[in-house]
PDB file of C-alpha atoms in Angstrom:
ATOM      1  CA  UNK A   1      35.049 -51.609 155.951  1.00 47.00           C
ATOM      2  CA  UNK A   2      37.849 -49.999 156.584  1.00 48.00           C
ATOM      3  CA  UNK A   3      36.531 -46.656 157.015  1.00 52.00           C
ATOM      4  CA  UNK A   4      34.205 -48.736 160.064  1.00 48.00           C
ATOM      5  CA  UNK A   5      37.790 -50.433 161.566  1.00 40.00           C
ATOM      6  CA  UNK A   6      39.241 -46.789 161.904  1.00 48.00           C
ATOM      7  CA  UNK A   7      36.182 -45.566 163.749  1.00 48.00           C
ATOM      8  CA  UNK A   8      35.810 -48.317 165.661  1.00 44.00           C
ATOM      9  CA  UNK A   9      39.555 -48.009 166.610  1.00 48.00           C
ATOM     10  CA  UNK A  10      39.342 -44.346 167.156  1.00 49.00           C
ATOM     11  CA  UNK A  11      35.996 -45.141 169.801  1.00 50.00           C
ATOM     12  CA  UNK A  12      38.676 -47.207 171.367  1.00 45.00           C
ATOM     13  CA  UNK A  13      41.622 -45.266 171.607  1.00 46.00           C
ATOM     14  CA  UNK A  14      38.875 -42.755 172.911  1.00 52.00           C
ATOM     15  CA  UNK A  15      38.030 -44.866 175.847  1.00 45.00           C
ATOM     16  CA  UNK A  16      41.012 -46.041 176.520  1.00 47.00           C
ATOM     17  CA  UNK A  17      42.306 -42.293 176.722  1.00 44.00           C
ATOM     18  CA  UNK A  18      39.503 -41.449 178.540  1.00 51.00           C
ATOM     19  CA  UNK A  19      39.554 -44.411 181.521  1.00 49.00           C
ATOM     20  CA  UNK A  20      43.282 -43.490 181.567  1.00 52.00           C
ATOM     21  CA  UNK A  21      42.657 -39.735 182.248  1.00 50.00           C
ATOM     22  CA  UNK A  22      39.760 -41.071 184.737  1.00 57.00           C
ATOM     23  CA  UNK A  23      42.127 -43.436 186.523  1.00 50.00           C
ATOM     24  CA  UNK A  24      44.986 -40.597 186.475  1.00 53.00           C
ATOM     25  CA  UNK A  25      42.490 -37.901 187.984  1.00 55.00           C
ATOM     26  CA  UNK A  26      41.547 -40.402 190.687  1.00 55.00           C
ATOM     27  CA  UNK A  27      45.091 -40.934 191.865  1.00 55.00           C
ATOM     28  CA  UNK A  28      45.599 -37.407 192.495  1.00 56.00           C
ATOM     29  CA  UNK A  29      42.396 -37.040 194.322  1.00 60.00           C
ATOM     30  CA  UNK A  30      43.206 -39.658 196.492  1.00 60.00           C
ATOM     31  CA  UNK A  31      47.035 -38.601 196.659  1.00 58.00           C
ATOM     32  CA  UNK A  32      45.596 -35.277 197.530  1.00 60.00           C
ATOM     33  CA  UNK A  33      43.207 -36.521 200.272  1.00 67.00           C
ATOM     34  CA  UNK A  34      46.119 -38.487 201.494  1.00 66.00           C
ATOM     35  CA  UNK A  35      48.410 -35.702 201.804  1.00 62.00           C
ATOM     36  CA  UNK A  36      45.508 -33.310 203.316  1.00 70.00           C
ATOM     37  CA  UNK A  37      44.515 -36.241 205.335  1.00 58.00           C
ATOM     38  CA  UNK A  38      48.195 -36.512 206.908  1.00 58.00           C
ATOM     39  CA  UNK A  39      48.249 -32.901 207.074  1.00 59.00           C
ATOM     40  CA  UNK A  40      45.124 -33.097 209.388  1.00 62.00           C
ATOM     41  CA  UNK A  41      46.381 -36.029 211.332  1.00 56.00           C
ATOM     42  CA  UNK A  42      50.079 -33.490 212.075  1.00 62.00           C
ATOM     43  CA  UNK A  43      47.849 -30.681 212.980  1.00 54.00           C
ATOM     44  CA  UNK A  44      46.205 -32.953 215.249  1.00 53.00           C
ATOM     45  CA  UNK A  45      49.037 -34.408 216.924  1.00 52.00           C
ATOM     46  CA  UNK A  46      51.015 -30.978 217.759  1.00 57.00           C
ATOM     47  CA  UNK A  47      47.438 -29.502 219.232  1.00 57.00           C
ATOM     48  CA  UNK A  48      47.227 -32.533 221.186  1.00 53.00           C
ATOM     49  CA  UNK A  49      50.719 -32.249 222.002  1.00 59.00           C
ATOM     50  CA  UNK A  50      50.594 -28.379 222.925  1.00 52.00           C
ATOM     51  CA  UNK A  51      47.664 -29.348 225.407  1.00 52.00           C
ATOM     52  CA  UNK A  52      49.658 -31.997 227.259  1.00 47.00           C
ATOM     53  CA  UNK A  53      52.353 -29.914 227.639  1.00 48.00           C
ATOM     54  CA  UNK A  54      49.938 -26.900 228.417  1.00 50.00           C
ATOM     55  CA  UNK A  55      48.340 -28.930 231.213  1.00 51.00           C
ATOM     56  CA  UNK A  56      51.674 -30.511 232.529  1.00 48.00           C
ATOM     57  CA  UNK A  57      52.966 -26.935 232.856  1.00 60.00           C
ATOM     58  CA  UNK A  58      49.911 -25.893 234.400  1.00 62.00           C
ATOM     59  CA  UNK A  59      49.906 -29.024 236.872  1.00 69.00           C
ATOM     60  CA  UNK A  60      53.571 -28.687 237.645  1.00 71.00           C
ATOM     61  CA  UNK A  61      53.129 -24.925 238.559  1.00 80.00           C
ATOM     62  CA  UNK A  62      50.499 -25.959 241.246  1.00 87.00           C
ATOM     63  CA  UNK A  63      52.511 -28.185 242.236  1.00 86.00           C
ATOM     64  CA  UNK A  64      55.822 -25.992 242.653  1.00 90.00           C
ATOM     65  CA  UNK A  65      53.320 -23.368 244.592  1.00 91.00           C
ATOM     66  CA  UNK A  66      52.356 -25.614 246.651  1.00 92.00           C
ATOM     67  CA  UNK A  67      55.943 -27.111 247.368  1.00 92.00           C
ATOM     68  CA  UNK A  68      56.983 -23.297 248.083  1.00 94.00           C
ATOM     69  CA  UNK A  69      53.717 -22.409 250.454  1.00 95.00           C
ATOM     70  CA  UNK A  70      54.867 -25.253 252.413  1.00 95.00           C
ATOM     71  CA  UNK A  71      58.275 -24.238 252.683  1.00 95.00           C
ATOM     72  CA  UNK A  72      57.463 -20.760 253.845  1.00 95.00           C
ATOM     73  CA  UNK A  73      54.488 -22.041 256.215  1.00 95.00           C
ATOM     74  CA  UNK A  74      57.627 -23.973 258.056  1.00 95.00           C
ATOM     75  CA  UNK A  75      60.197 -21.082 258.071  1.00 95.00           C
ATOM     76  CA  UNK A  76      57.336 -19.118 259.425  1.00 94.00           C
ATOM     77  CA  UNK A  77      57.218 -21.875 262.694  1.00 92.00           C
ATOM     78  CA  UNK A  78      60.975 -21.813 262.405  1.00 92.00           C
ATOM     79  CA  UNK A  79      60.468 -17.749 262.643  1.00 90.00           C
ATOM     80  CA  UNK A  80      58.275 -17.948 265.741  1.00 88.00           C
ATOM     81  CA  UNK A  81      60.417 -20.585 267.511  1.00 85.00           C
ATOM     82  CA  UNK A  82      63.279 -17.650 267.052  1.00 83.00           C
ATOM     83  CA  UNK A  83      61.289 -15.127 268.561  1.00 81.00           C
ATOM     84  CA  UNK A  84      60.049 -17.039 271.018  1.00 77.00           C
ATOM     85  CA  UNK A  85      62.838 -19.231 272.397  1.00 65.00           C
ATOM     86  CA  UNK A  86      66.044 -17.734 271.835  1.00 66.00           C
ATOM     87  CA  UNK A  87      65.581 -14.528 274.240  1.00 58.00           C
ATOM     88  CA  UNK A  88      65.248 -16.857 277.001  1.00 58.00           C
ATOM     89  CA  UNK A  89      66.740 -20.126 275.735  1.00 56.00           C
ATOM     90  CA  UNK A  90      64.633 -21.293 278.711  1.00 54.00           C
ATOM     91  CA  UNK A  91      63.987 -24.443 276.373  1.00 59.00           C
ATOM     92  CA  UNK A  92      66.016 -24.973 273.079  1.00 61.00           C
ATOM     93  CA  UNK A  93      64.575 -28.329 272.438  1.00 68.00           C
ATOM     94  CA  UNK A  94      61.371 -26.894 270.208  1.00 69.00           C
ATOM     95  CA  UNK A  95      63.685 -26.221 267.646  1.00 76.00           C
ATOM     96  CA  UNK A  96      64.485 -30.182 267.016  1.00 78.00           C
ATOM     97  CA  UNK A  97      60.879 -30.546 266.024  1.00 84.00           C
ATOM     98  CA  UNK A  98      60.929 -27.097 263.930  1.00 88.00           C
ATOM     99  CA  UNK A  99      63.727 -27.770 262.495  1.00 89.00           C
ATOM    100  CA  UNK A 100      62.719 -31.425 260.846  1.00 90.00           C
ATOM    101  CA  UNK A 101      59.385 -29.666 259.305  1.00 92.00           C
ATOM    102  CA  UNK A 102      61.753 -27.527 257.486  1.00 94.00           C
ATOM    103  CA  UNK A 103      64.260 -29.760 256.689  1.00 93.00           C
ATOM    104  CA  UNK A 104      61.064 -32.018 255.060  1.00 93.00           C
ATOM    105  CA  UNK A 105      59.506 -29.264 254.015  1.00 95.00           C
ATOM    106  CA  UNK A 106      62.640 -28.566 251.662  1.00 95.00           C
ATOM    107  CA  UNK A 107      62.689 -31.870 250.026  1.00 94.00           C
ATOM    108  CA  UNK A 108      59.638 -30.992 248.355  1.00 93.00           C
ATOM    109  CA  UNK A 109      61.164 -27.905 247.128  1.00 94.00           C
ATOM    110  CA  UNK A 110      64.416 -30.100 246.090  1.00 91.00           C
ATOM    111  CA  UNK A 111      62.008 -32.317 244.226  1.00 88.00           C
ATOM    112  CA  UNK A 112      60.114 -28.969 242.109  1.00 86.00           C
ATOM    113  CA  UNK A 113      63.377 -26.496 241.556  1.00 77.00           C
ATOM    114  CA  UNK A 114      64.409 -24.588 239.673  1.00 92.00           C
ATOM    115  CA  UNK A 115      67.828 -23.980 240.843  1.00 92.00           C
ATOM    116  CA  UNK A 116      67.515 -20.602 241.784  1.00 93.00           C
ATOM    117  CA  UNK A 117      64.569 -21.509 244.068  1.00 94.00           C
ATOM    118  CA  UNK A 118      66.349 -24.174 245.270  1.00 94.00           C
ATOM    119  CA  UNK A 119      69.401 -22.332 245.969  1.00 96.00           C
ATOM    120  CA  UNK A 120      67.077 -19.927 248.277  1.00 96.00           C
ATOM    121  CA  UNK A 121      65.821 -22.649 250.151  1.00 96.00           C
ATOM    122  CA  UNK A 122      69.253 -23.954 250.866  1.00 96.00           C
ATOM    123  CA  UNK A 123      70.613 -20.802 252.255  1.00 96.00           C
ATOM    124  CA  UNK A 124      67.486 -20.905 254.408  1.00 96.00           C
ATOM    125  CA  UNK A 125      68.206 -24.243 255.381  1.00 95.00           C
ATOM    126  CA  UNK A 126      71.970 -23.591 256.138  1.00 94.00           C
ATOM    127  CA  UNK A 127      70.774 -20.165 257.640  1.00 93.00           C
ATOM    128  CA  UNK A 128      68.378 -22.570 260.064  1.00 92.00           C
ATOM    129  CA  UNK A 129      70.826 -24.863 260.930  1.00 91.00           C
ATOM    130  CA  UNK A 130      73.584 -22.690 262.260  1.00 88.00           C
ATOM    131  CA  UNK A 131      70.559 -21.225 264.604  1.00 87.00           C
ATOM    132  CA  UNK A 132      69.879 -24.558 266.022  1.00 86.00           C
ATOM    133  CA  UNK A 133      73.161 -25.402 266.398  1.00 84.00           C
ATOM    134  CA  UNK A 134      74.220 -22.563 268.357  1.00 83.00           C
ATOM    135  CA  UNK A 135      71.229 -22.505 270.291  1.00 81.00           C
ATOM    136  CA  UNK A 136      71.678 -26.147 271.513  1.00 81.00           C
ATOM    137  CA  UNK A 137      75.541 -25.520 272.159  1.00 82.00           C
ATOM    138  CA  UNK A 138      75.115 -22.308 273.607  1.00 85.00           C
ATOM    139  CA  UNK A 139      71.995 -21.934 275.500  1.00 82.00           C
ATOM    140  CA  UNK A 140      73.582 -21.916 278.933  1.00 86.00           C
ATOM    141  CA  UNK A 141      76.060 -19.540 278.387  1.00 90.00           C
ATOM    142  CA  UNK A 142      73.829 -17.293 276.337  1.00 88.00           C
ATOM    143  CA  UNK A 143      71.919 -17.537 279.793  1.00 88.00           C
ATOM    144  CA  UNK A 144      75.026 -16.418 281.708  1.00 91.00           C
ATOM    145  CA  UNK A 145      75.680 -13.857 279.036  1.00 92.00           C
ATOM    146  CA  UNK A 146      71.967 -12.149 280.244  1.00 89.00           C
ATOM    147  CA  UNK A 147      72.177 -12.519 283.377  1.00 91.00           C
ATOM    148  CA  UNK A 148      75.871 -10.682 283.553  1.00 93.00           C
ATOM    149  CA  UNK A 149      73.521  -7.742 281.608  1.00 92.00           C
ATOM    150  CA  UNK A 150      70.953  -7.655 283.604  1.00 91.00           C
ATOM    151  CA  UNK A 151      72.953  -7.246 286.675  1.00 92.00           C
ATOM    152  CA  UNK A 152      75.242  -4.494 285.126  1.00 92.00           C
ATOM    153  CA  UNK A 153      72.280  -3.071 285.418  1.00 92.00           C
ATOM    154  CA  UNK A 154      71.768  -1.976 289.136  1.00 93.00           C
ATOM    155  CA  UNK A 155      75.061  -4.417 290.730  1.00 94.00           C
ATOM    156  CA  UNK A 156      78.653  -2.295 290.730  1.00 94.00           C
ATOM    157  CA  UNK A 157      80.792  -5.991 290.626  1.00 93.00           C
ATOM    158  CA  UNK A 158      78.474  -6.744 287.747  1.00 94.00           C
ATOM    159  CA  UNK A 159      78.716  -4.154 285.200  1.00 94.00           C
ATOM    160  CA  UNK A 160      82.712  -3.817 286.643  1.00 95.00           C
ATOM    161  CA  UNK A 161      83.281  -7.370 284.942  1.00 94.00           C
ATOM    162  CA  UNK A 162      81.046  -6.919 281.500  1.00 94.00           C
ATOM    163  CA  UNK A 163      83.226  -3.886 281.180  1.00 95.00           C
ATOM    164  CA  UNK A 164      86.707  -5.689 281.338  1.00 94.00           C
ATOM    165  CA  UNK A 165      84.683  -8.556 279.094  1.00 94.00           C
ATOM    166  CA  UNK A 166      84.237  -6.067 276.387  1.00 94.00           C
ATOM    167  CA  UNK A 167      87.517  -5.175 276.744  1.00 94.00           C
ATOM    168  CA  UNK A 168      88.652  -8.471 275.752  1.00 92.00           C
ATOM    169  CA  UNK A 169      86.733  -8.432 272.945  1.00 92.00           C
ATOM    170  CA  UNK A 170      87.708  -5.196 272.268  1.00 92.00           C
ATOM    171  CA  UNK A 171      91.328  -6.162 271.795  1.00 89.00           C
ATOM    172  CA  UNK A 172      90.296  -9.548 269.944  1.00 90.00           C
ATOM    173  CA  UNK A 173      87.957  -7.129 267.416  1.00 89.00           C
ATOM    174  CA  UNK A 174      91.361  -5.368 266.819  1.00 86.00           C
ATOM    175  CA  UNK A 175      93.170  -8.483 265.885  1.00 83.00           C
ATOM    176  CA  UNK A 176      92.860  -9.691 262.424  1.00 82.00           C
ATOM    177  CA  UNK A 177      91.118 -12.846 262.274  1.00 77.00           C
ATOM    178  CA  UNK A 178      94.234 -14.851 260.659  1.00 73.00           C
ATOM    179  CA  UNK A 179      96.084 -13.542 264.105  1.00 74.00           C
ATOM    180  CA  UNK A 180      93.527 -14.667 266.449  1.00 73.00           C
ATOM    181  CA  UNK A 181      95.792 -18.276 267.404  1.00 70.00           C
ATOM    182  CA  UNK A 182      98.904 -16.479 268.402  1.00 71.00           C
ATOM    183  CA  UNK A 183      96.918 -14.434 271.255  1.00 73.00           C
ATOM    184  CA  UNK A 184      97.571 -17.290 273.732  1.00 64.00           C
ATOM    185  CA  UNK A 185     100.041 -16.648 276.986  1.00 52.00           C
ATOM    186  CA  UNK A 186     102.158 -19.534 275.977  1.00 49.00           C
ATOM    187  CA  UNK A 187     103.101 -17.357 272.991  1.00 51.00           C
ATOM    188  CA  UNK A 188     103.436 -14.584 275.424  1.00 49.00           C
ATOM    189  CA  UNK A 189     106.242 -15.924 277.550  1.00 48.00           C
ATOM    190  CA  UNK A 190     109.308 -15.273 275.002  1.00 44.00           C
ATOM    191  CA  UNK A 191     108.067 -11.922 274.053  1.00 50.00           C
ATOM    192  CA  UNK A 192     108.109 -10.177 277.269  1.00 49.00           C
ATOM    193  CA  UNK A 193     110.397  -7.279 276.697  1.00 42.00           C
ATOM    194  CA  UNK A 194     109.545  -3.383 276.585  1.00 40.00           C
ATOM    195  CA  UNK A 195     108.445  -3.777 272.575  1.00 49.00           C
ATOM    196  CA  UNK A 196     106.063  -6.526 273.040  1.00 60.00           C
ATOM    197  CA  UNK A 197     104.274  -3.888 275.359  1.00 61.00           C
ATOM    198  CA  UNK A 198     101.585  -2.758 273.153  1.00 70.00           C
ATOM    199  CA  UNK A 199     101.250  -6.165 271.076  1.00 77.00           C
ATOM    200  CA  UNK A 200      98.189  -7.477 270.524  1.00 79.00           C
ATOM    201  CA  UNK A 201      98.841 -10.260 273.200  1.00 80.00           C
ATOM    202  CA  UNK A 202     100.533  -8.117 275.540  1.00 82.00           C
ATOM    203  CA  UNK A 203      97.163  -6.180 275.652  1.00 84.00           C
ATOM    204  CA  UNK A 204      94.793  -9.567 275.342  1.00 87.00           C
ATOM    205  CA  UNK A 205      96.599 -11.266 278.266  1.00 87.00           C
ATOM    206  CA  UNK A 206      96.418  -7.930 280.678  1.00 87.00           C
ATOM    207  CA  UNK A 207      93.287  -6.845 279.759  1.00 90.00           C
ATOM    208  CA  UNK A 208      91.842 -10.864 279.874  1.00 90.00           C
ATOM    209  CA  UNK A 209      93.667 -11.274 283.679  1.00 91.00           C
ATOM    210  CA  UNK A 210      91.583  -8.090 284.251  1.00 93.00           C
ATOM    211  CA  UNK A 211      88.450  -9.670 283.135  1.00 92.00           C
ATOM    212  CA  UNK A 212      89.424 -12.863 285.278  1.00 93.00           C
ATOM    213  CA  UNK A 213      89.378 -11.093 288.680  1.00 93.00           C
ATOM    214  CA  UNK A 214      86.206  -9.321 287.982  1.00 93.00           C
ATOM    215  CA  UNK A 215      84.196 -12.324 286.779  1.00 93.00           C
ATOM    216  CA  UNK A 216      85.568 -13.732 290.109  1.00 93.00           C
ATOM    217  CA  UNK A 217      84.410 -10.530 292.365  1.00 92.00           C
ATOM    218  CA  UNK A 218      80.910 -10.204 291.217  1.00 90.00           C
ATOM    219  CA  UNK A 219      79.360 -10.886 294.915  1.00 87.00           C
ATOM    220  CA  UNK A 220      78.466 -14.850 294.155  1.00 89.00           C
ATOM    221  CA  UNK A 221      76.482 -14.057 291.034  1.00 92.00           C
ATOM    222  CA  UNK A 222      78.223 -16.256 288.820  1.00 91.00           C
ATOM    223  CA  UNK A 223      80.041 -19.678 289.502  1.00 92.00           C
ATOM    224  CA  UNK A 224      83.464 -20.811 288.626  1.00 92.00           C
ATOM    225  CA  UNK A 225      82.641 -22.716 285.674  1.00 93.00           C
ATOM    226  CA  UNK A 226      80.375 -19.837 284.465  1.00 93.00           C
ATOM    227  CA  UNK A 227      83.352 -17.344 284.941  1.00 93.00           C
ATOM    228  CA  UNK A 228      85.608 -19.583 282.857  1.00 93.00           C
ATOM    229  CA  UNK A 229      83.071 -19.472 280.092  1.00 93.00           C
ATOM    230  CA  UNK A 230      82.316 -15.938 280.072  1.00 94.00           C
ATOM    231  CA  UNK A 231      85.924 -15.788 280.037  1.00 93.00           C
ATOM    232  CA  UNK A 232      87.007 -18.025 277.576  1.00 92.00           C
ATOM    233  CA  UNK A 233      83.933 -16.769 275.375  1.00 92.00           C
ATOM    234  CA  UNK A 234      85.283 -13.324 275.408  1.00 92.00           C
ATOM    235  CA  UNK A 235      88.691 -14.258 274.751  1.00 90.00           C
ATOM    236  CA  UNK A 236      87.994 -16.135 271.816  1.00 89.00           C
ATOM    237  CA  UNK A 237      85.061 -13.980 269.922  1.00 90.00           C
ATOM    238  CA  UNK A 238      85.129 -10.021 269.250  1.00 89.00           C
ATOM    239  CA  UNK A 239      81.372 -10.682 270.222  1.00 89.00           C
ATOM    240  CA  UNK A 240      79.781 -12.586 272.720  1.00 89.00           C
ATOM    241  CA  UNK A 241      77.397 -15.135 272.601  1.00 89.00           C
ATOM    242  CA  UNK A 242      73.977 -13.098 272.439  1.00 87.00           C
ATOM    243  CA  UNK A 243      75.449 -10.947 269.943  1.00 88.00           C
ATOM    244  CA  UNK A 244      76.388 -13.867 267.442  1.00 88.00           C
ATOM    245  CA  UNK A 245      72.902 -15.785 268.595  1.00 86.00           C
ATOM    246  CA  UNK A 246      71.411 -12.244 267.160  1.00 86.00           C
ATOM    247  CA  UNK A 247      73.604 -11.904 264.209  1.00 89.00           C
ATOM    248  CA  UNK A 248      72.457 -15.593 262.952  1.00 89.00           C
ATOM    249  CA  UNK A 249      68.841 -15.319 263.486  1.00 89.00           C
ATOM    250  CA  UNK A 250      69.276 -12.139 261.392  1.00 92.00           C
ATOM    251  CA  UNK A 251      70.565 -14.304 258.685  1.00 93.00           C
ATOM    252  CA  UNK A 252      67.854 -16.635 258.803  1.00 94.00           C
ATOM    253  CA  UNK A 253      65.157 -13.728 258.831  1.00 94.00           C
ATOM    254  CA  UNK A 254      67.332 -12.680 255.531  1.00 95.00           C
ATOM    255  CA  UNK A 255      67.192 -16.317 253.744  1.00 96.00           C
ATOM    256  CA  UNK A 256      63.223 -16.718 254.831  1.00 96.00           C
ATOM    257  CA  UNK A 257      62.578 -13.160 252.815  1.00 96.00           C
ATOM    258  CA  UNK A 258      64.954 -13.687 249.954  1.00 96.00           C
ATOM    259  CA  UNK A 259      63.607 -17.069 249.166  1.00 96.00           C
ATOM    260  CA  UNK A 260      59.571 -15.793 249.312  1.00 95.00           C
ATOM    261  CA  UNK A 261      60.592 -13.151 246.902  1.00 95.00           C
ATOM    262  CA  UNK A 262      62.356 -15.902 244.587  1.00 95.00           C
ATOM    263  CA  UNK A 263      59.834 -18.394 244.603  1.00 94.00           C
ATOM    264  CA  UNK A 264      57.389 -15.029 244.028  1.00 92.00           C
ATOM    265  CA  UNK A 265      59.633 -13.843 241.150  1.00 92.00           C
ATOM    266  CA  UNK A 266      59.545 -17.432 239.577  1.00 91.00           C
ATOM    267  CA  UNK A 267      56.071 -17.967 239.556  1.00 89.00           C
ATOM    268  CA  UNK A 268      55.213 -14.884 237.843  1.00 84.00           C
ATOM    269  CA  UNK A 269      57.630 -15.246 235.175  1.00 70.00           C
ATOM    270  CA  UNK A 270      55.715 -15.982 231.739  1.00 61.00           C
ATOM    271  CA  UNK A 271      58.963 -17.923 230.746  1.00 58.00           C
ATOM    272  CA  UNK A 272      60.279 -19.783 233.842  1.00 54.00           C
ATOM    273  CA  UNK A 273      63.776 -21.476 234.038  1.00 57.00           C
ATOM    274  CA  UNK A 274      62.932 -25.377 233.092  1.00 52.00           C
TER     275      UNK A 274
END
């Protein structure tokens, strides 16, 4: 009898061993198909995550090309407005209209970046502006400006007066720029003695009263108020107006080719500025 109990609890402790091992062995399989089974679902969620941001990359890149193409199609119309208009400046009012397609144009390029982009397109921008403005404040006197040059040309009273012009400017080139104000002839009148002779306004108001006369003697070609300008523009600038017309539009050119060769630069970079 009791030989049969101890068997009989032996076969017990047996099976209760052996469910315990059983249940044991089927918590680590499912704590290991758990743990795999997170595993997967990670894996899953950064490949997911690395084609989102794959395809956002790939759609903001079209989108920052096509920003930039736009950009450059309307400095290219800003370009041929240059060219076109400001050797005659027979009409400066094309440039409104070219002017707002770039300015639009550069909000889209505001909106895509980067900064250094961006920072191209606003020199162009600034570059485009100065061009407009000068070209609507200037036009007629740019006008008067040519047609002073083209008489020089074959007229004696013409190319007399452009001379003492540039001789104005001359003497206004050889004054620095922080000195400019004090060439006026009310400064002149207390500084009229033998040293003053070679000053910088001594030499501005002779050579300027010079220029007066001949602007005045040119056979009818010019009228008073285009005398005065040519006159005053002289006396103010140590170039005149066709010179600093050609001097922005160079700086515009400048802009329009630096910021194609940023935006070109950026897009081909296989690790672009964010």
């Amino acid at each position: 009898m009791n030989a049969e109990l101890i068997a009989a609890g032996a076969g017990l402790v047996g099976v209760v061993l052996g469910g315990g091992v059983t249940l044991a062995a089927a918590h680590i399989q499912r704590k290991g198909s758990k743990d795999q089974a997170d595993a997967t679902l990670r894996a899953a969620v950064t490949t997911a995550r690395l084609q989102y941001a794959g395809a956002l990359e790939q759609q903001n890149r079209i989108a920052q090309r096509t920003a930039y193409v736009g950009f450059i199609a309307a400095t290219h119309a800003f370009r041929q407005a240059l060219r076109r208009e400001v050797p005659t400046c027979a009409n400066p009012d094309p440039f409104r209209e070219v002017y707002r397609t770039l300015r639009d144009a550069y909000i889209a390029v505001e909106l895509e970046g980067p900064p250094s982009v961006l920072a191209a397109a606003d020199a162009v921008v600034g570059a485009g502006f100065g061009v407009t403005q000068f070209v609507y404040n200037d036009a007629d006197l740019m006008e008067t400006w040519r047609t002073l040059h083209v008489a020089a040309q074959s007229q004696q009273p013409a190319a007399v007066a452009l001379q003492a012009l540039r001789e104005v400017q001359r003497v206004v080139a050889e004054t620095p720029p922080d000195q400019r104000e004090t060439l006026t002839e009310t400064n002149h009148q207390t500084r009229r003695d033998h040293h003053d002779a070679q000053s910088p306004a001594a030499r501005w108001i002779a050579a300027r009263q010079q220029a007066r006369q001949a602007v005045y003697d040119t056979g009818g070609l010019l009228t008073a108020d285009q005398a005065e300008g040519l006159l005053l523009d002289a006396s103010t600038f140590p170039c005149n107006a066709l010179e600093r017309v050609a001097h922005v539009s160079r700086d515009f050119e400048e802009a329009a080719d630096a910021f194609v060769q940023t935006a070109r630069n950026y897009l081909s970079d296989t690790a672009p500025e964010i």
